[in-house]
Short mmCIF file of C-alpha atoms and ligand atoms in Angstrom, two decimals:
data_model
loop_
_atom_site.label_atom_id
_atom_site.label_comp_id
_atom_site.label_asym_id
_atom_site.label_seq_id
_atom_site.Cartn_x
_atom_site.Cartn_y
_atom_site.Cartn_z
CA MET J 1 71.39 219.89 51.09
CA PHE J 2 72.90 221.07 48.25
CA SER J 3 71.10 220.52 44.90
CA PHE J 4 70.77 222.55 41.38
CA GLN J 5 67.62 221.26 39.43
CA ILE J 6 66.39 222.79 35.95
CA LYS J 7 63.09 223.20 35.86
CA LYS J 8 62.46 224.65 32.15
CA LYS J 9 64.83 224.14 29.30
CA ASN J 10 64.09 225.96 26.02
CA GLY J 11 66.70 226.02 23.71
CA LYS J 12 69.98 226.15 25.46
CA ALA J 13 68.47 228.27 27.94
CA ARG J 14 66.68 226.98 31.13
CA THR J 15 65.76 227.47 34.49
CA GLY J 16 66.41 226.42 37.50
CA VAL J 17 66.73 226.36 41.61
CA LEU J 18 70.27 225.49 43.17
CA SER J 19 69.02 224.42 46.77
CA THR J 20 72.41 225.12 49.33
CA PRO J 21 71.48 224.88 53.26
CA HIS J 22 70.91 228.53 53.50
CA GLY J 23 68.57 228.52 51.02
CA GLU J 24 67.29 228.62 46.82
CA VAL J 25 68.78 230.69 44.74
CA LYS J 26 66.37 231.34 41.78
CA THR J 27 68.16 230.43 38.38
CA PRO J 28 69.71 232.47 35.86
CA GLY J 29 69.89 234.81 38.43
CA PHE J 30 72.26 237.68 39.37
CA VAL J 31 74.76 237.20 42.12
CA PRO J 32 75.21 240.92 43.55
CA VAL J 33 79.37 241.06 45.28
CA ALA J 34 79.87 242.42 48.68
CA THR J 35 84.00 242.71 48.36
CA ARG J 36 85.06 243.20 51.40
CA GLY J 37 81.73 241.66 53.32
CA ALA J 38 79.49 245.03 52.36
CA LEU J 39 77.66 245.90 48.96
CA LYS J 40 78.02 249.53 49.41
CA GLY J 41 74.99 251.29 49.66
CA MET J 42 72.61 248.75 50.79
CA GLY J 43 72.11 246.03 53.48
CA PHE J 44 71.74 242.32 52.77
CA ARG J 45 68.38 242.66 53.65
CA GLU J 46 67.60 245.59 51.45
CA ALA J 47 68.96 243.60 48.61
CA GLY J 48 66.82 240.41 49.29
CA GLU J 49 63.76 242.58 49.46
CA LEU J 50 64.61 243.64 45.37
CA GLY J 51 65.07 239.61 44.94
CA ALA J 52 68.77 238.64 45.27
CA ASP J 53 68.88 235.97 46.64
CA VAL J 54 72.40 235.06 47.22
CA PHE J 55 75.75 237.17 47.62
CA MET J 56 79.39 237.10 46.54
CA VAL J 57 82.47 237.91 48.94
CA ASN J 58 85.44 238.05 47.85
CA THR J 59 88.31 235.61 49.22
CA PHE J 60 91.29 237.79 48.31
CA HIS J 61 90.01 241.10 50.94
CA PHE J 62 90.06 238.69 53.51
CA TYR J 63 93.46 236.97 52.26
CA CYS J 64 96.47 239.03 52.18
CA ARG J 65 95.81 239.73 56.03
CA ASP J 66 94.58 237.05 57.30
CA GLU J 67 90.99 238.26 58.09
CA HIS J 68 89.51 234.86 57.26
CA LEU J 69 90.98 233.88 60.45
CA VAL J 70 88.46 236.65 62.13
CA VAL J 71 85.79 235.39 60.32
CA LYS J 72 86.48 231.83 62.00
CA GLU J 73 86.87 233.05 65.10
CA ALA J 74 84.06 235.73 65.13
CA GLY J 75 81.68 231.90 63.80
CA GLY J 76 81.82 231.83 59.86
CA LEU J 77 80.97 235.23 57.00
CA HIS J 78 77.15 234.32 57.40
CA ARG J 79 77.74 235.15 61.51
CA PHE J 80 79.80 237.91 60.18
CA LEU J 81 77.84 239.41 58.17
CA GLY J 82 74.46 238.98 60.35
CA THR J 83 72.61 237.33 57.18
CA ASP J 84 70.96 233.54 56.79
CA TYR J 85 71.59 234.14 52.88
CA PRO J 86 73.21 231.89 51.01
CA LEU J 87 76.64 232.90 50.50
CA MET J 88 79.83 232.94 48.17
CA THR J 89 83.25 232.76 47.76
CA ASP J 90 85.36 233.30 44.76
CA SER J 91 89.55 232.26 44.79
CA GLY J 92 91.79 234.99 44.32
CA GLY J 93 92.76 233.94 40.74
CA PHE J 94 90.75 237.21 39.44
CA GLN J 95 92.28 239.68 41.95
CA VAL J 96 95.31 238.36 41.01
CA PHE J 97 95.27 239.04 37.42
CA SER J 98 94.32 242.84 38.43
CA LEU J 99 97.27 243.23 40.11
CA GLY J 100 99.52 241.08 37.67
CA ALA J 101 98.36 240.45 34.02
CA GLY J 102 96.00 242.84 34.11
CA TRP J 103 97.59 246.21 35.64
CA GLN J 104 100.10 245.80 33.34
CA ARG J 105 97.97 245.93 29.88
CA SER J 106 95.77 248.02 31.33
CA THR J 107 92.79 245.68 30.63
CA GLY J 108 90.36 243.66 32.25
CA LYS J 109 88.62 240.36 31.27
CA LEU J 110 87.77 241.82 27.88
CA PRO J 111 89.88 244.31 26.23
CA HIS J 112 89.38 247.84 27.00
CA LYS J 113 89.62 250.78 24.23
CA GLU J 114 92.52 252.04 26.07
CA SER J 115 94.35 248.71 26.97
CA ASN J 116 98.60 249.33 26.50
CA LYS J 117 99.99 247.58 23.04
CA ARG J 118 102.56 244.57 23.84
CA GLY J 119 105.51 246.75 24.65
CA GLN J 120 104.04 249.25 26.54
CA GLU J 121 103.46 247.21 30.06
CA LYS J 122 103.77 248.34 33.39
CA LYS J 123 105.89 246.73 36.10
CA GLY J 124 103.57 244.00 37.56
CA MET J 125 103.12 242.70 41.15
CA VAL J 126 102.68 239.12 40.51
CA GLU J 127 104.97 235.69 40.04
CA ILE J 128 102.87 232.83 38.63
CA LYS J 129 104.91 230.19 39.78
CA GLU J 130 103.98 226.32 39.23
CA ASP J 131 102.25 225.73 42.94
CA GLU J 132 102.39 228.85 43.98
CA VAL J 133 101.54 232.80 43.45
CA VAL J 134 103.47 235.31 45.17
CA PHE J 135 102.20 239.31 44.99
CA LYS J 136 102.93 242.52 46.85
CA SER J 137 100.04 243.16 48.65
CA PRO J 138 97.85 246.46 47.31
CA PHE J 139 96.64 246.77 51.00
CA ASN J 140 100.50 247.15 52.87
CA GLY J 141 103.24 246.24 50.52
CA ASP J 142 103.87 242.55 51.85
CA LEU J 143 104.49 239.69 50.13
CA VAL J 144 101.91 237.39 50.53
CA LYS J 145 102.14 233.64 48.94
CA ILE J 146 98.50 232.01 47.67
CA THR J 147 98.22 228.67 46.48
CA PRO J 148 95.25 226.65 45.59
CA GLU J 149 95.44 224.84 49.26
CA SER J 150 95.91 228.36 50.97
CA SER J 151 92.25 229.52 49.12
CA VAL J 152 90.65 226.53 49.54
CA LYS J 153 91.69 226.77 53.10
CA ALA J 154 91.05 230.68 53.68
CA GLN J 155 87.20 230.07 51.75
CA GLU J 156 86.70 227.38 54.40
CA ASN J 157 87.23 229.32 57.36
CA LEU J 158 85.26 231.94 55.54
CA GLY J 159 82.18 229.12 55.43
CA ALA J 160 80.18 229.92 52.47
CA ASP J 161 77.86 227.51 50.92
CA ILE J 162 79.52 227.67 47.57
CA ILE J 163 83.34 227.99 47.01
CA PHE J 164 85.53 227.97 43.74
CA ALA J 165 88.63 226.84 42.72
CA PHE J 166 91.94 228.76 43.00
CA ASP J 167 92.82 229.18 38.76
CA GLU J 168 94.47 231.82 36.88
CA CYS J 169 92.95 234.41 35.05
CA THR J 170 94.93 234.97 31.61
CA SER J 171 94.48 238.29 30.03
CA PRO J 172 92.76 238.67 27.17
CA LEU J 173 96.20 239.89 25.55
CA ALA J 174 97.96 236.50 26.39
CA SER J 175 99.30 234.76 23.58
CA TYR J 176 98.04 231.27 22.48
CA ASP J 177 101.29 229.41 23.82
CA TYR J 178 100.73 231.20 27.37
CA GLN J 179 97.14 230.47 27.38
CA LYS J 180 97.67 226.77 26.69
CA ASP J 181 100.31 226.23 29.48
CA SER J 182 98.48 228.17 31.49
CA LEU J 183 95.19 225.69 30.98
CA GLN J 184 97.55 222.84 32.28
CA LYS J 185 98.57 224.93 35.46
CA THR J 186 95.23 225.90 36.25
CA HIS J 187 93.75 222.26 36.08
CA ARG J 188 96.60 220.80 38.74
CA TRP J 189 95.63 223.80 40.09
CA ALA J 190 91.54 222.07 40.33
CA GLU J 191 92.37 218.96 41.22
CA LYS J 192 94.88 219.99 44.08
CA SER J 193 91.52 222.79 45.28
CA LEU J 194 89.17 219.47 45.39
CA GLN J 195 91.59 217.30 47.22
CA ALA J 196 91.69 220.01 49.65
CA LEU J 197 88.18 220.91 50.59
CA LYS J 198 87.49 218.98 53.84
CA ASN J 199 84.51 220.96 54.37
CA GLU J 200 81.00 218.90 53.89
CA LYS J 201 78.83 222.09 54.30
CA GLN J 202 80.78 223.35 51.46
CA ARG J 203 80.32 223.66 47.78
CA MET J 204 83.53 223.59 44.66
CA MET J 205 82.99 225.34 41.15
CA GLY J 206 85.35 224.44 39.54
CA ILE J 207 86.45 226.57 36.60
CA VAL J 208 86.20 226.61 33.51
CA GLN J 209 90.33 229.15 31.35
CA GLY J 210 91.42 228.45 27.80
CA GLY J 211 91.19 232.67 26.85
CA ARG J 212 89.70 233.10 23.32
CA PHE J 213 91.01 230.17 22.15
CA GLU J 214 87.80 227.98 21.63
CA ASP J 215 89.89 224.63 21.11
CA LEU J 216 91.52 225.60 24.43
CA ARG J 217 88.08 226.47 26.30
CA LYS J 218 86.88 223.14 24.77
CA GLU J 219 90.15 221.01 26.67
CA SER J 220 89.14 223.03 29.74
CA ALA J 221 85.27 222.28 29.84
CA ARG J 222 86.19 218.21 29.32
CA PHE J 223 88.91 218.24 31.63
CA ILE J 224 86.80 220.46 34.43
CA ALA J 225 83.95 218.32 34.04
CA SER J 226 85.78 215.09 34.52
CA LEU J 227 86.34 216.10 37.98
CA PRO J 228 83.64 215.86 40.54
CA PHE J 229 82.66 219.63 41.20
CA PHE J 230 79.43 220.60 41.93
CA GLY J 231 79.37 223.19 39.03
CA PHE J 232 81.25 225.12 37.37
CA GLY J 233 83.16 228.56 37.02
CA ILE J 234 83.24 230.31 33.17
CA GLY J 235 85.75 232.32 33.82
CA GLY J 236 88.95 234.47 32.62
CA SER J 237 89.25 236.61 29.77
CA PHE J 238 87.58 237.01 26.22
CA GLY J 239 88.72 238.80 22.92
CA GLU J 240 91.21 239.87 21.73
CA SER J 241 90.51 243.40 20.86
CA TYR J 242 88.47 245.71 22.19
CA GLY J 243 85.41 245.28 19.76
CA ASP J 244 85.62 241.72 19.30
CA SER J 245 85.62 240.50 23.18
CA LYS J 246 81.32 239.80 22.84
CA GLU J 247 80.84 237.84 19.66
CA ASN J 248 83.93 235.88 20.88
CA MET J 249 82.49 235.09 24.95
CA TYR J 250 78.70 234.26 22.75
CA SER J 251 80.54 232.45 20.77
CA ILE J 252 82.55 230.39 23.77
CA LEU J 253 79.18 230.44 25.37
CA ASP J 254 77.39 228.53 22.68
CA ILE J 255 80.50 225.91 22.84
CA LEU J 256 80.40 225.81 26.58
CA SER J 257 76.77 224.65 26.37
CA GLU J 258 77.62 221.51 24.30
CA GLU J 259 80.62 220.26 26.24
CA LEU J 260 79.38 220.79 30.22
CA PRO J 261 77.60 218.63 31.80
CA SER J 262 73.64 220.01 31.37
CA LEU J 263 72.63 219.30 34.93
CA LYS J 264 75.16 221.02 36.79
CA PRO J 265 75.08 225.33 37.10
CA ARG J 266 77.03 227.28 35.15
CA HIS J 267 77.97 230.68 36.29
CA LEU J 268 80.04 233.25 34.63
CA LEU J 269 82.32 234.80 36.54
CA GLY J 270 82.38 238.65 36.79
CA ILE J 271 80.28 238.95 33.63
CA GLY J 272 77.47 241.05 34.21
CA GLU J 273 76.30 243.98 31.56
CA PRO J 274 72.54 243.89 31.01
CA VAL J 275 72.77 242.87 27.17
CA ASP J 276 75.61 240.19 28.62
CA LEU J 277 72.92 238.88 31.34
CA ILE J 278 70.56 238.13 28.23
CA GLU J 279 72.37 236.72 25.63
CA ALA J 280 74.43 234.48 28.52
CA SER J 281 71.31 232.93 30.08
CA LEU J 282 69.80 232.50 26.26
CA ARG J 283 73.03 230.40 26.13
CA GLY J 284 72.57 228.57 29.11
CA VAL J 285 74.60 230.73 31.73
CA ASP J 286 72.82 229.33 35.09
CA LEU J 287 74.87 232.13 37.35
CA PHE J 288 76.09 235.58 37.28
CA ASP J 289 78.22 237.96 39.19
CA CYS J 290 78.94 241.36 38.87
CA VAL J 291 80.44 244.94 40.69
CA ILE J 292 78.22 247.09 38.20
CA PRO J 293 75.10 247.77 39.51
CA THR J 294 77.03 249.46 42.58
CA ARG J 295 80.02 250.97 41.25
CA PHE J 296 78.41 252.29 38.76
CA ALA J 297 75.99 253.67 41.16
CA ARG J 298 79.05 255.42 43.00
CA HIS J 299 80.22 256.99 39.90
CA GLY J 300 76.69 258.56 39.42
CA THR J 301 75.98 255.94 36.67
CA ALA J 302 72.14 254.15 36.52
CA LEU J 303 71.53 251.13 34.47
CA THR J 304 67.73 251.83 32.82
CA SER J 305 65.39 250.42 30.39
CA SER J 306 66.72 252.38 27.51
CA GLY J 307 70.55 252.85 28.44
CA ARG J 308 73.13 253.98 30.23
CA VAL J 309 72.89 257.45 32.41
CA ASN J 310 75.16 259.76 34.38
CA VAL J 311 73.19 261.36 36.98
CA ARG J 312 76.17 263.97 36.94
CA SER J 313 75.30 265.35 33.37
CA SER J 314 74.12 269.04 33.36
CA VAL J 315 70.77 267.94 31.28
CA PHE J 316 69.27 266.58 34.64
CA GLN J 317 69.94 269.62 36.58
CA LYS J 318 66.06 270.62 35.85
CA ASP J 319 64.73 267.40 34.80
CA ASN J 320 62.07 266.88 36.43
CA SER J 321 61.37 263.38 35.24
CA PRO J 322 61.88 259.93 37.22
CA LEU J 323 65.58 258.39 36.56
CA ASP J 324 63.50 255.60 34.48
CA ALA J 325 60.06 255.98 33.64
CA ASN J 326 59.61 251.64 32.93
CA CYS J 327 61.32 250.78 36.47
CA SER J 328 59.45 250.27 39.95
CA CYS J 329 61.82 250.90 42.40
CA THR J 330 60.99 253.70 45.29
CA THR J 331 63.71 255.91 43.95
CA CYS J 332 62.18 256.08 40.25
CA LEU J 333 58.49 256.13 42.41
CA GLN J 334 59.71 258.99 45.16
CA TYR J 335 62.07 260.89 43.35
CA GLN J 336 63.10 263.12 40.33
CA ARG J 337 66.51 263.32 37.82
CA SER J 338 66.97 266.46 39.29
CA TYR J 339 67.28 265.48 43.24
CA LEU J 340 69.63 262.79 41.71
CA HIS J 341 71.57 265.03 39.67
CA HIS J 342 72.23 267.62 42.71
CA LEU J 343 72.84 265.06 45.39
CA SER J 344 75.22 263.48 43.38
CA LYS J 345 77.27 266.54 42.19
CA LYS J 346 77.47 267.43 45.72
CA LYS J 347 78.32 264.28 46.77
CA GLU J 348 76.50 262.92 49.32
CA ILE J 349 76.22 259.61 50.42
CA TYR J 350 72.36 259.08 50.21
CA GLY J 351 72.32 259.75 46.51
CA ILE J 352 74.57 256.92 45.66
CA ILE J 353 72.36 254.89 48.26
CA LEU J 354 69.54 256.01 45.84
CA LEU J 355 71.45 255.18 42.68
CA THR J 356 72.62 251.63 44.17
CA HIS J 357 68.72 250.72 44.92
CA HIS J 358 67.72 251.60 41.15
CA ASN J 359 70.71 249.88 39.80
CA LEU J 360 70.28 246.21 41.86
CA HIS J 361 66.48 246.31 41.48
CA PHE J 362 67.01 247.12 37.32
CA ILE J 363 69.57 244.11 37.05
CA LEU J 364 67.57 242.16 39.67
CA HIS J 365 64.30 242.49 37.45
CA LEU J 366 65.42 242.05 34.51
CA MET J 367 67.17 238.45 35.30
CA GLU J 368 63.06 237.34 36.86
CA GLU J 369 62.57 238.87 32.76
CA ILE J 370 64.50 236.66 31.78
CA ARG J 371 63.24 233.64 33.77
CA GLU J 372 59.83 234.28 32.81
CA SER J 373 60.55 234.63 28.96
CA ILE J 374 62.62 230.96 29.32
CA GLU J 375 59.55 229.99 31.54
CA GLU J 376 57.07 230.72 28.65
CA GLY J 377 59.63 229.87 26.02
CA ASP J 378 59.05 233.85 24.04
CA PHE J 379 62.01 235.52 23.86
CA SER J 380 60.37 238.54 21.66
CA LYS J 381 60.16 240.90 24.77
CA LEU J 382 64.05 240.18 25.76
CA GLN J 383 64.89 240.52 21.51
CA ARG J 384 63.46 243.92 22.23
CA MET J 385 64.92 245.06 24.96
CA LYS J 386 68.71 244.22 24.19
CA LYS J 387 67.92 247.05 21.52
CA GLU J 388 67.68 249.85 23.82
CA LEU J 389 70.06 248.78 26.85
ZN1 ZN C 401 64.62 252.73 39.36
#
């Protein structure tokens, strides 16, 4: 029922097929994120028609108020969402990071330009203990507890095909000592998560952590690879400051391509800028998930073959050209920039729908180009595209 087969290898890059009881996923592949069970601005079928073949739902949003039980009662995520596509759920570790270390110093997985310096921390809402994480629910302020076991139980109730072990997603600004301690905890939690998995219709990915430190990443890859996971999530943060994070991520992916067993799938969690999709695929990453295409659309930003543009910009008001002349999606074939500008400025929902359609088409088409390049062994097109994106 579950398998991962590599079709073609080229350098570190590979194409393959991940099979699940709900169908096959082409790799390297992009996993659109339906945070609370919706893609925001698009249905699953429409995304499937654009080429999406798997979706990610965030456990955290169903965890805080025990809504995973509602989903279980409704027949599981596939029934609840009314879709037969392969589904994944994450463990909640990243959202805990967002409320805690990420919130305290205003950072994401990669440091922002405006991330707070040490000493300027805001008060976090998370306490990370040996066996559990306690945090204030962002939904109603209640104290909520997550353990590896409770995360897996919630993911079992949701019933996605692929689930993830519970981990601590560390801040890119955390010290070496903190990362090292945290890594041991994540490794213990990985073992507990695996032991808690009872449903034979699900497979679990273990998560490699270690932040920006190459020795910790190696140690983590070796430990997680020694456990019987179906595949691996590459989690956590990269770089120490804005500007060095991409290079750090790429060099760590180079190391992990050597350290992780080559026959199992590798999923780079939460990273999805077009350039990163190319760079990471060339370094042997098989799967990506990211909210970029849908979130950007809600803010008027389009990903195009010549880089990001924001349709709210006044230069689009009288621009009657397509959003991206190189794109074959319905938005680009049918509408002009002036209309997209108008819809976005007037906050019309249809503007978000059209941009979501384009952005997702753009990313899924890019993944197709990446797979083709790997199969053909010719990376020249990708190298040219990277300069424009
Ligand atoms: Zn388009």
